[in-house]
Amino acid sequence: MPHENGLFSAVDALLEQVAQDDLPSPAERKRLRKAAGLSQAQVATALGARREAVGNWEAGRTEPRPPKRAAYARLLEGLATRFPATPPAKADPAAPAAFSGAPAAPQPATAAAPKAPTSAPAAKKTALTSTSRRPAARKAMSTKPPAAAASTAGADERFANGPLGVLDGDGSLYCVGGLVLDCPARTVPALVEWTLAEARLGAPRLHRYGKDCDPLIVLTDAAAERLGLPAALEDRRGLRLPDDHKVIKQLTKAKWQLSGRGFSPWTRIYRPMEQGRRRCVQLAVLPWDALDTRSWGTTGRLSAPDIAAVLGTYATRVLTPCGTTAVCGLELMTALRPSTRAVKDESTGAFVPGPVPGSLPRAVDPAWPEAPDEHPVLVGKFPAHHVRTPAEVLNEESHAWFRPLTDQEVAEGFSHAVGIDVNMAFAAAANRLNVGLGPAQKVSAPEFDPKLPGSWLVDLSHIETDARLPSPFTPDGERPDGPAWYSTATVGYAVELGARVEPIQAYVREVSGYYLDPWYQRLRDAYVASMADLGVTTGMPEDEFLTVMAHHKTVDPHAAAVLSAIKATAKGGIGKLQERPRSIRHQRGEPWPALQRAAWSPHIRAEVIAKTRTNMHRKMTRLAAAGHYPVAINADCVVYLSHGPSPLDFLPRTEDGKPLPGGFRLGVSPGMVKHEGTQSFLWLADLIEKQNVNPAREIQSPGVTNDGE
C-alpha cells in the first residue's frame, strides 16, 4: 500500500482549496471584498475572470470552478485574516489560571432533545443524534476556558463540537466542554459514517497550507466491546487486528480503507478524497493501551468525561492526538510547517505541489556519516558487523557521565547531592536553531562556518578540559582521541572555547532556516499554560517556585497528565526525526517506511541534541568558574554536591543576590531548571565508588531511572 501520509500530502497540495466548505457564504464573500476596498473588477482581473462572474459568486447564483476556485479561496482566506467578522475575545489577565479541560463547544445550530441524566431510566432514542450539556465529573474540569481557546474552537462550524469525543458503552460520546452526543452506531463502519456525517468533530489546520485535523473517536473498554472489538490484541508484536477479523471484513465491505499500520491502537479509517474533501476518522482504542502510561499517566483509566477533558486540553494546546506522543511531536512539526502548497503551473494553468518556504519540501537521503547503520546509503561501505568509529559516524547524543569524587570534596563535608533538571531541554535547544532544509553537499578541507548547518569531520582532541567537567564533545564526557564527526553546534562551541578548528571534510546544507521555531513556540506556550494550571507561573520568586514545584503534580492529577504528555511530545518528536526500522523482518540496507517522510532528518536531531549538550556545558562552565563542579549528568539532569538539600544551597549568586549570569536559573520557562531530587552525600558516594552507577539516573527517587524529559 502506498504511504498514506505521502498520498494525503500530495493530494492536499493539489486540492486543499477546492473543497466545497472552504469558501465562505456569498454574503461573507461580498463583505470581505468591501472591507478590503476592492471592486468586483479588481477581483476579476486578479483571478482572470469576468466581473459578472464575481458578482454571481457573491450573489450565490453560481460557484467558481477550478482552477479559479482555489485562487478565489486563497484570496478570501487572506482577507478573512485581515478583516475578521468579529474581533476575538480577549482573555481576562486577572482571571486565575485553572485547568480548563478543553474549550467549550457551542451548541449545535439545530435543536435536539437533551440526553437524559445518567441517574434516570434510559429513554428510547428517537433521533439519530441528540446532544446535551453535562457538568463535568470534577469541578476543576468545568472552569471557563481561556476566551482565545474558546473562540478558536467555535470559529469553524464544521468542527462545532470540538476536536474529539470519547465513546462509552451506552453510546454516549463525551466531547469537550461537557457536551454529550448520542451515537447510535454499533459497528465500526457505522461509527465512521456517523462521525463524518453528523458529529461535527475535528480541528482547523494550524497552517494555511496544512490540512485540518481529522476527528478523533476514543473508545473505552465498553465501547470497544459494543463495536465488536476484542478486549486485547493477540498480536502483541505487530499490535494490529488480524486481517480475517469480522471488523476488518465489515470495513472492507463498506469500502473503507486502513492506513499501513492496519487496525491498531491508533487507527486511521478513510476513503480517497472526493471533491477535495478528506474523509478520514481516527480511532484510539483504550483497552489496547492507546494512551501509554509513561506519557499519559492514568488517563486511560479515567471516566469518559475526564478523558475527554484531558485529551481536549492537549488537542487545544498542541494538536489532536494522532498516535503516541512521539508521533504527535512529529505531526506537530509538519502541521506547522507543511511540505508543499498548491502553486500554479504557468505552462498548463493547473495547480501543482510546490515547496513551502522554511519547510522540508521532500524526503532526501542523509550524508553517509549521519545515516544509522541500517540505512541504504551505507550498503557496501563497511564490512558486515563492522562497528563504526567516531570518524565514521555522527554520534551526537546527550551526556551520560559521572566522575569519582576528589579528596577535597570528600574532606569538605558536603551533606547532600542535589539534582537539577532543565525544563523542556530539547525544545529549548530547538528555539532559533538554524537547520538544513535540503540535501547535503560534500566539501573537502572546508573552512568552518558557524552559520552553515552540517556535519564536520574535525579533530578536537587537542582541546584541554577540566577533569571535573565532562568533555563537551562526546556523549560519555571523555576527551576525543582523534578526528570525529560533529554537528555545527558542537564545532561552533569549540570555536567559542578558543580552539583552532580545521575541518578535514564536511557535508553542509546551503538551504537552511529556523524550521523548528513554530514547533517550539507552540510547545512552549502549551507547557507554560499547563504549569499555570498546576499553580506554577512565570516570574515566581525562587523559594516560592521550589515550594510549589514540590507538590505541583498533586494539585490536579488530570492537569499533570496533560503536562506529562506535552513534555513527552517535545522529547519524542525530536527522537522521531531519526526513526529506525521497527519491523523484525527488516534487512540491513533496505528502506523502511519512515524514510518516505520529508521530516525524517537525522541531521536536525543531531543539531538539537548537540545544542542541548553544549548549552548545558556552557552553564556548567560558568558554575565551575564560581567553584561548583558537577559530579554526574544524565541527559538534562545535573547533580551537584551541596551543604543543604535545596538548589538554593549551592547555586551561586552575584553580590547583589541575583542568579549568576549565564548559569542555571530556577524557573518554569523552557531552558530554566527545576529541582529534580536530593539524596545524601553517602548515598551518592556509594553509587559512584561501590556500585559504579550514574547518580543522575536515580537522584529523583532511588531505584527509579531518570531519562530526562
CSV table of N, CA and C in Angstrom, one decimal, residues 484-547:
chain,number,residue,atom,x,y,z
A,484,ALA,N,36.7,13.2,14.4
A,484,ALA,CA,35.3,12.6,14.6
A,484,ALA,C,34.4,13.6,13.9
A,485,TRP,N,33.2,13.0,13.6
A,485,TRP,CA,32.1,13.8,13.0
A,485,TRP,C,31.3,14.6,14.1
A,486,TYR,N,31.1,15.9,13.8
A,486,TYR,CA,30.3,16.7,14.8
A,486,TYR,C,29.4,17.6,14.0
A,487,SER,N,28.3,17.9,14.7
A,487,SER,CA,27.3,18.9,14.1
A,487,SER,C,27.9,20.3,14.3
A,488,THR,N,27.3,21.2,13.5
A,488,THR,CA,27.7,22.6,13.6
A,488,THR,C,27.7,23.2,15.0
A,489,ALA,N,26.7,22.8,15.8
A,489,ALA,CA,26.6,23.4,17.1
A,489,ALA,C,27.8,23.0,18.0
A,490,THR,N,28.3,21.7,17.8
A,490,THR,CA,29.4,21.3,18.6
A,490,THR,C,30.7,22.0,18.2
A,491,VAL,N,31.0,22.0,16.9
A,491,VAL,CA,32.2,22.7,16.4
A,491,VAL,C,32.2,24.2,16.7
A,492,GLY,N,31.0,24.8,16.6
A,492,GLY,CA,30.9,26.2,17.0
A,492,GLY,C,31.2,26.4,18.4
A,493,TYR,N,30.8,25.5,19.3
A,493,TYR,CA,31.2,25.6,20.7
A,493,TYR,C,32.7,25.5,21.0
A,494,ALA,N,33.3,24.6,20.2
A,494,ALA,CA,34.8,24.5,20.3
A,494,ALA,C,35.5,25.8,19.9
A,495,VAL,N,34.9,26.5,18.9
A,495,VAL,CA,35.5,27.8,18.5
A,495,VAL,C,35.2,28.8,19.6
A,496,GLU,N,34.0,28.7,20.2
A,496,GLU,CA,33.7,29.6,21.3
A,496,GLU,C,34.7,29.5,22.5
A,497,LEU,N,35.2,28.2,22.7
A,497,LEU,CA,36.1,28.0,23.8
A,497,LEU,C,37.5,28.5,23.4
A,498,GLY,N,37.7,29.0,22.2
A,498,GLY,CA,39.0,29.5,21.8
A,498,GLY,C,39.9,28.5,21.0
A,499,ALA,N,39.3,27.4,20.6
A,499,ALA,CA,40.1,26.3,20.0
A,499,ALA,C,40.3,26.7,18.5
A,500,ARG,N,41.3,26.2,17.9
A,500,ARG,CA,41.5,26.2,16.5
A,500,ARG,C,41.0,25.0,15.8
A,501,VAL,N,40.1,25.2,14.9
A,501,VAL,CA,39.4,24.0,14.2
A,501,VAL,C,39.8,24.1,12.8
A,502,GLU,N,40.2,22.9,12.2
A,502,GLU,CA,40.5,22.8,10.8
A,502,GLU,C,39.8,21.5,10.3
A,503,PRO,N,38.5,21.7,9.8
A,503,PRO,CA,37.8,20.5,9.3
A,503,PRO,C,38.5,19.8,8.2
A,504,ILE,N,38.4,18.5,8.2
A,504,ILE,CA,39.0,17.7,7.1
A,504,ILE,C,38.0,17.6,6.0
A,505,GLN,N,36.8,17.4,6.4
A,505,GLN,CA,35.7,17.2,5.4
A,505,GLN,C,34.4,17.7,6.0
A,506,ALA,N,33.4,17.9,5.2
A,506,ALA,CA,32.1,18.3,5.7
A,506,ALA,C,31.0,18.0,4.7
A,507,TYR,N,29.8,17.8,5.3
A,507,TYR,CA,28.6,17.7,4.5
A,507,TYR,C,27.7,18.9,5.0
A,508,VAL,N,27.5,19.9,4.1
A,508,VAL,CA,26.8,21.1,4.6
A,508,VAL,C,25.6,21.3,3.7
A,509,ARG,N,24.7,22.1,4.3
A,509,ARG,CA,23.4,22.3,3.6
A,509,ARG,C,23.3,23.9,3.4
A,510,GLU,N,23.3,24.2,2.2
A,510,GLU,CA,23.3,25.7,1.9
A,510,GLU,C,21.9,26.2,2.1
A,511,VAL,N,20.8,25.4,1.9
A,511,VAL,CA,19.5,25.9,2.2
A,511,VAL,C,19.2,25.6,3.6
A,512,SER,N,18.9,26.6,4.4
A,512,SER,CA,18.6,26.4,5.8
A,512,SER,C,17.6,27.3,6.4
A,513,GLY,N,17.2,27.1,7.6
A,513,GLY,CA,16.2,28.0,8.2
A,513,GLY,C,15.8,27.6,9.6
A,514,TYR,N,15.0,28.3,10.2
A,514,TYR,CA,14.6,28.0,11.6
A,514,TYR,C,13.3,27.2,11.6
A,515,TYR,N,13.4,26.0,11.1
A,515,TYR,CA,12.3,25.1,10.8
A,515,TYR,C,11.5,24.8,12.1
A,516,LEU,N,12.2,24.7,13.2
A,516,LEU,CA,11.6,24.2,14.5
A,516,LEU,C,11.0,25.4,15.3
A,517,ASP,N,11.1,26.6,14.9
A,517,ASP,CA,10.7,27.7,15.7
A,517,ASP,C,9.2,27.6,16.0
A,518,PRO,N,8.3,27.5,15.0
A,518,PRO,CA,6.8,27.4,15.4
A,518,PRO,C,6.5,26.2,16.3
A,519,TRP,N,7.2,25.1,16.1
A,519,TRP,CA,7.0,23.9,16.9
A,519,TRP,C,7.4,24.2,18.3
A,520,TYR,N,8.6,24.9,18.5
A,520,TYR,CA,9.0,25.2,19.9
A,520,TYR,C,8.0,26.2,20.5
A,521,GLN,N,7.6,27.2,19.8
A,521,GLN,CA,6.7,28.2,20.4
A,521,GLN,C,5.4,27.6,20.8
A,522,ARG,N,4.8,26.7,20.0
A,522,ARG,CA,3.5,26.1,20.4
A,522,ARG,C,3.7,25.2,21.6
A,523,LEU,N,4.8,24.4,21.7
A,523,LEU,CA,5.0,23.6,22.8
A,523,LEU,C,5.4,24.4,24.1
A,524,ARG,N,6.1,25.5,23.9
A,524,ARG,CA,6.4,26.3,25.0
A,524,ARG,C,5.2,26.9,25.6
A,525,ASP,N,4.3,27.4,24.8
A,525,ASP,CA,3.0,28.0,25.3
A,525,ASP,C,2.2,27.0,26.0
A,526,ALA,N,2.1,25.8,25.4
A,526,ALA,CA,1.4,24.7,26.0
A,526,ALA,C,1.9,24.3,27.3
A,527,TYR,N,3.3,24.2,27.4
A,527,TYR,CA,3.9,23.8,28.7
A,527,TYR,C,3.7,24.9,29.7
A,528,VAL,N,3.9,26.2,29.4
A,528,VAL,CA,3.7,27.2,30.4
A,528,VAL,C,2.3,27.3,30.9
A,529,ALA,N,1.3,27.1,29.9
A,529,ALA,CA,-0.1,27.2,30.3
A,529,ALA,C,-0.5,26.0,31.2
A,530,SER,N,0.1,24.8,30.9
A,530,SER,CA,-0.2,23.6,31.8
A,530,SER,C,0.4,23.8,33.1
A,531,MET,N,1.6,24.3,33.2
A,531,MET,CA,2.2,24.6,34.5
A,531,MET,C,1.4,25.6,35.3
A,532,ALA,N,0.8,26.6,34.6
A,532,ALA,CA,0.0,27.5,35.3
A,532,ALA,C,-1.2,26.9,35.9
A,533,ASP,N,-1.8,25.9,35.2
A,533,ASP,CA,-2.9,25.1,35.7
A,533,ASP,C,-2.6,24.4,37.0
A,534,LEU,N,-1.3,24.1,37.2
A,534,LEU,CA,-0.8,23.5,38.4
A,534,LEU,C,-0.3,24.5,39.5
A,535,GLY,N,-0.5,25.8,39.2
A,535,GLY,CA,-0.1,26.8,40.2
A,535,GLY,C,1.3,27.3,40.0
A,536,VAL,N,2.0,26.9,39.0
A,536,VAL,CA,3.4,27.3,38.8
A,536,VAL,C,3.4,28.3,37.6
A,537,THR,N,3.8,29.5,37.9
A,537,THR,CA,3.7,30.6,36.9
A,537,THR,C,5.1,31.2,36.7
A,538,THR,N,5.2,31.9,35.6
A,538,THR,CA,6.5,32.6,35.3
A,538,THR,C,6.7,33.8,36.3
A,539,GLY,N,7.9,34.1,36.6
A,539,GLY,CA,8.2,35.3,37.4
A,539,GLY,C,8.0,35.0,38.9
A,540,MET,N,7.8,33.8,39.3
A,540,MET,CA,7.7,33.5,40.8
A,540,MET,C,9.0,33.6,41.4
A,541,PRO,N,9.1,34.1,42.7
A,541,PRO,CA,10.3,34.1,43.4
A,541,PRO,C,10.8,32.6,43.5
A,542,GLU,N,12.2,32.5,43.6
A,542,GLU,CA,12.8,31.2,43.5
A,542,GLU,C,12.3,30.3,44.7
A,543,ASP,N,12.2,30.8,45.9
A,543,ASP,CA,11.8,30.0,47.0
A,543,ASP,C,10.4,29.5,46.9
A,544,GLU,N,9.5,30.4,46.4
A,544,GLU,CA,8.1,30.1,46.2
A,544,GLU,C,8.0,29.1,45.0
A,545,PHE,N,8.8,29.2,44.0
A,545,PHE,CA,8.8,28.3,42.9
A,545,PHE,C,9.2,26.9,43.4
A,546,LEU,N,10.2,26.8,44.2
A,546,LEU,CA,10.6,25.4,44.7
A,546,LEU,C,9.5,24.9,45.6
A,547,THR,N,8.8,25.7,46.4
A,547,THR,CA,7.8,25.2,47.3
A,547,THR,C,6.6,24.6,46.5
